[in-house]
Amino acid sequence: MFEAYNFTDPGVGSYNFVPDSSFYFVDEKHEIGVVQAISNAYTAEVDGPTLAVAHSDEHSSGNLSKRAVFVGCTARMRSTILVAAAYAEVYAANAKAYLTTHTTSTPRFTSWFGTFTPAHRATVLSHFTGIDANIFSTYTYDCTCTLTGYYAYVYPNR
């Protein structure tokens, strides 16, 4: 939850709040884990012209962050995406760490990226630094595409 709810736009009415019960984490072995919370939904009645309810600092951790937004995704899709996002974050961090600590040619580098040069390494490192800066668990994921046969592919020579 965030620090305040502004009901000015939606106005007077009954609002249902349902907390997310699945929490994903990456453990010290870089494996994804899931914790299921036991929670209850809450219904609140809002009455008045322009209401904003602010939470006191006592109930706000200040360490809150944006969560993923899902459009047209089933619960299974959401769960799969969140796990994949967590793995992607770990993968990007590990790739950046590898490239940072390996400053000369390695079989791993040449297998993935071709001929090693310091300039080529710097380019690849800058790409993974950029990827690592992302928090994939905060993205918006749109599952409404119904087209079949679409996928992403990276050509090794481009």
Tab-separated table of C-alpha atoms in Angstrom:
chain	number	residue	atom	x	y	z
A	1	MET	CA	0.000	0.000	0.000
A	2	PHE	CA	1.078	3.560	-0.460
A	3	GLU	CA	0.984	6.483	1.951
A	4	ALA	CA	-2.275	8.064	0.750
A	5	TYR	CA	-5.401	7.307	-1.231
A	6	ASN	CA	-7.028	10.096	-3.142
A	7	PHE	CA	-10.697	9.382	-3.796
A	8	THR	CA	-11.367	12.757	-5.425
A	9	ASP	CA	-11.696	11.315	-8.942
A	10	PRO	CA	-13.597	8.090	-8.231
A	11	GLY	CA	-15.790	9.819	-5.637
A	12	VAL	CA	-18.279	8.473	-3.143
A	13	GLY	CA	-18.832	4.725	-3.076
A	14	SER	CA	-17.870	1.368	-1.765
A	15	TYR	CA	-14.298	0.214	-2.435
A	16	ASN	CA	-12.908	-3.282	-2.069
A	17	PHE	CA	-9.249	-3.688	-1.169
A	18	VAL	CA	-7.690	-7.080	-1.784
A	19	PRO	CA	-4.012	-7.427	-0.860
A	20	ASP	CA	-1.645	-9.462	-2.977
A	21	SER	CA	-0.912	-12.703	-1.160
A	22	SER	CA	2.104	-13.945	-3.147
A	23	PHE	CA	5.494	-12.446	-2.439
A	24	TYR	CA	8.546	-13.431	-4.450
A	25	PHE	CA	12.148	-13.196	-3.308
A	26	VAL	CA	15.617	-14.237	-4.407
A	27	ASP	CA	17.500	-16.139	-1.725
A	28	GLU	CA	21.237	-16.211	-1.051
A	29	LYS	CA	21.624	-19.047	-3.600
A	30	HIS	CA	19.989	-16.787	-6.238
A	31	GLU	CA	16.933	-19.032	-6.361
A	32	ILE	CA	13.387	-17.724	-6.518
A	33	GLY	CA	11.150	-18.377	-3.551
A	34	VAL	CA	7.495	-17.644	-2.919
A	35	VAL	CA	5.877	-16.740	0.377
A	36	GLN	CA	2.094	-16.886	0.636
A	37	ALA	CA	0.553	-14.387	3.011
A	38	ILE	CA	-2.720	-14.968	4.794
A	39	SER	CA	-4.806	-11.851	4.375
A	40	ASN	CA	-8.377	-10.657	4.244
A	41	ALA	CA	-10.099	-8.354	1.811
A	42	TYR	CA	-11.422	-5.076	3.181
A	43	THR	CA	-14.372	-2.978	2.060
A	44	ALA	CA	-14.489	0.741	2.826
A	45	GLU	CA	-17.326	3.190	2.326
A	46	VAL	CA	-16.252	6.638	1.148
A	47	ASP	CA	-18.572	9.582	1.658
A	48	GLY	CA	-17.861	13.268	1.092
A	49	PRO	CA	-16.892	15.601	-1.721
A	50	THR	CA	-13.076	15.254	-1.824
A	51	LEU	CA	-11.561	12.736	0.512
A	52	ALA	CA	-7.939	11.764	0.890
A	53	VAL	CA	-6.923	9.346	3.601
A	54	ALA	CA	-3.302	9.632	4.665
A	55	HIS	CA	-1.545	6.971	6.680
A	56	SER	CA	0.627	7.989	9.580
A	57	ASP	CA	4.372	7.435	9.376
A	58	GLU	CA	3.933	4.794	12.051
A	59	HIS	CA	2.238	2.515	9.494
A	60	SER	CA	4.373	3.502	6.511
A	61	SER	CA	7.714	1.834	6.057
A	62	GLY	CA	9.029	4.343	3.537
A	63	ASN	CA	10.586	1.379	1.696
A	64	LEU	CA	7.677	0.834	-0.611
A	65	SER	CA	8.169	0.504	-4.343
A	66	LYS	CA	6.115	0.222	-7.471
A	67	ARG	CA	4.783	-3.226	-8.305
A	68	ALA	CA	4.140	-4.794	-11.683
A	69	VAL	CA	0.960	-3.886	-13.526
A	70	PHE	CA	-0.793	-6.604	-15.486
A	71	VAL	CA	-3.226	-6.039	-18.342
A	72	GLY	CA	-5.401	-8.990	-19.306
A	73	CYS	CA	-3.191	-11.529	-17.515
A	74	THR	CA	-4.514	-14.594	-15.726
A	75	ALA	CA	-3.278	-15.407	-12.235
A	76	ARG	CA	-0.993	-18.074	-13.715
A	77	MET	CA	0.425	-15.598	-16.231
A	78	ARG	CA	1.027	-13.043	-13.479
A	79	SER	CA	2.814	-15.620	-11.357
A	80	THR	CA	4.962	-16.795	-14.278
A	81	ILE	CA	5.852	-13.227	-15.250
A	82	LEU	CA	6.858	-12.306	-11.692
A	83	VAL	CA	9.121	-15.337	-11.424
A	84	ALA	CA	10.643	-14.603	-14.839
A	85	ALA	CA	11.153	-10.939	-13.883
A	86	ALA	CA	12.981	-11.945	-10.701
A	87	TYR	CA	15.190	-14.365	-12.651
A	88	ALA	CA	15.877	-11.678	-15.266
A	89	GLU	CA	17.025	-9.269	-12.561
A	90	VAL	CA	19.415	-11.879	-11.132
A	91	TYR	CA	20.629	-12.850	-14.626
A	92	ALA	CA	21.341	-9.210	-15.550
A	93	ALA	CA	23.174	-8.585	-12.262
A	94	ASN	CA	25.286	-11.724	-12.723
A	95	ALA	CA	26.124	-10.847	-16.341
A	96	LYS	CA	27.160	-7.331	-15.342
A	97	ALA	CA	29.279	-8.690	-12.474
A	98	TYR	CA	30.969	-11.201	-14.794
A	99	LEU	CA	31.751	-8.565	-17.406
A	100	THR	CA	33.013	-6.167	-14.736
A	101	THR	CA	35.450	-8.712	-13.290
A	102	HIS	CA	36.655	-10.261	-16.580
A	103	THR	CA	38.649	-7.681	-18.500
A	104	THR	CA	40.286	-10.041	-20.992
A	105	SER	CA	38.960	-12.551	-23.497
A	106	THR	CA	37.213	-15.629	-22.105
A	107	PRO	CA	35.485	-18.528	-23.858
A	108	ARG	CA	32.198	-17.349	-22.359
A	109	PHE	CA	32.599	-13.856	-23.829
A	110	THR	CA	33.574	-15.032	-27.310
A	111	SER	CA	30.835	-17.666	-27.335
A	112	TRP	CA	28.140	-15.078	-26.605
A	113	PHE	CA	29.517	-11.890	-28.133
A	114	GLY	CA	32.188	-12.792	-30.683
A	115	THR	CA	35.710	-11.469	-30.936
A	116	PHE	CA	36.970	-9.786	-27.796
A	117	THR	CA	38.330	-6.252	-27.889
A	118	PRO	CA	38.364	-3.791	-25.001
A	119	ALA	CA	35.946	-1.547	-26.925
A	120	HIS	CA	33.573	-4.473	-27.617
A	121	ARG	CA	33.695	-5.490	-23.943
A	122	ALA	CA	32.905	-1.901	-22.936
A	123	THR	CA	29.878	-1.879	-25.255
A	124	VAL	CA	28.574	-5.191	-23.930
A	125	LEU	CA	29.200	-4.085	-20.334
A	126	SER	CA	27.341	-0.819	-20.939
A	127	HIS	CA	24.377	-2.791	-22.293
A	128	PHE	CA	24.256	-5.095	-19.274
A	129	THR	CA	24.743	-2.139	-16.932
A	130	GLY	CA	21.657	-0.594	-18.523
A	131	ILE	CA	19.707	-3.844	-18.312
A	132	ASP	CA	20.764	-4.324	-14.687
A	133	ALA	CA	19.462	-0.848	-13.837
A	134	ASN	CA	15.928	-2.019	-14.582
A	135	ILE	CA	13.543	-3.426	-12.021
A	136	PHE	CA	11.486	-5.797	-14.141
A	137	SER	CA	9.022	-6.435	-11.326
A	138	THR	CA	7.793	-2.838	-11.779
A	139	TYR	CA	7.007	-3.050	-15.501
A	140	THR	CA	3.579	-3.124	-17.108
A	141	TYR	CA	2.874	-6.482	-18.750
A	142	ASP	CA	0.164	-6.646	-21.406
A	143	CYS	CA	-1.201	-10.146	-21.943
A	144	THR	CA	-3.983	-9.143	-24.331
A	145	CYS	CA	-2.161	-10.042	-27.567
A	146	THR	CA	-3.969	-12.930	-29.243
A	147	LEU	CA	-1.637	-13.257	-32.251
A	148	THR	CA	0.040	-16.635	-32.558
A	149	GLY	CA	3.550	-17.357	-33.708
A	150	TYR	CA	5.146	-14.163	-32.395
A	151	TYR	CA	8.381	-14.361	-30.470
A	152	ALA	CA	11.658	-12.529	-29.979
A	153	TYR	CA	14.955	-13.694	-31.429
A	154	VAL	CA	18.440	-12.203	-31.358
A	155	TYR	CA	20.481	-12.781	-34.497
A	156	PRO	CA	24.119	-13.551	-33.621
A	157	ASN	CA	25.510	-11.391	-36.453
A	158	ARG	CA	23.432	-8.220	-35.814
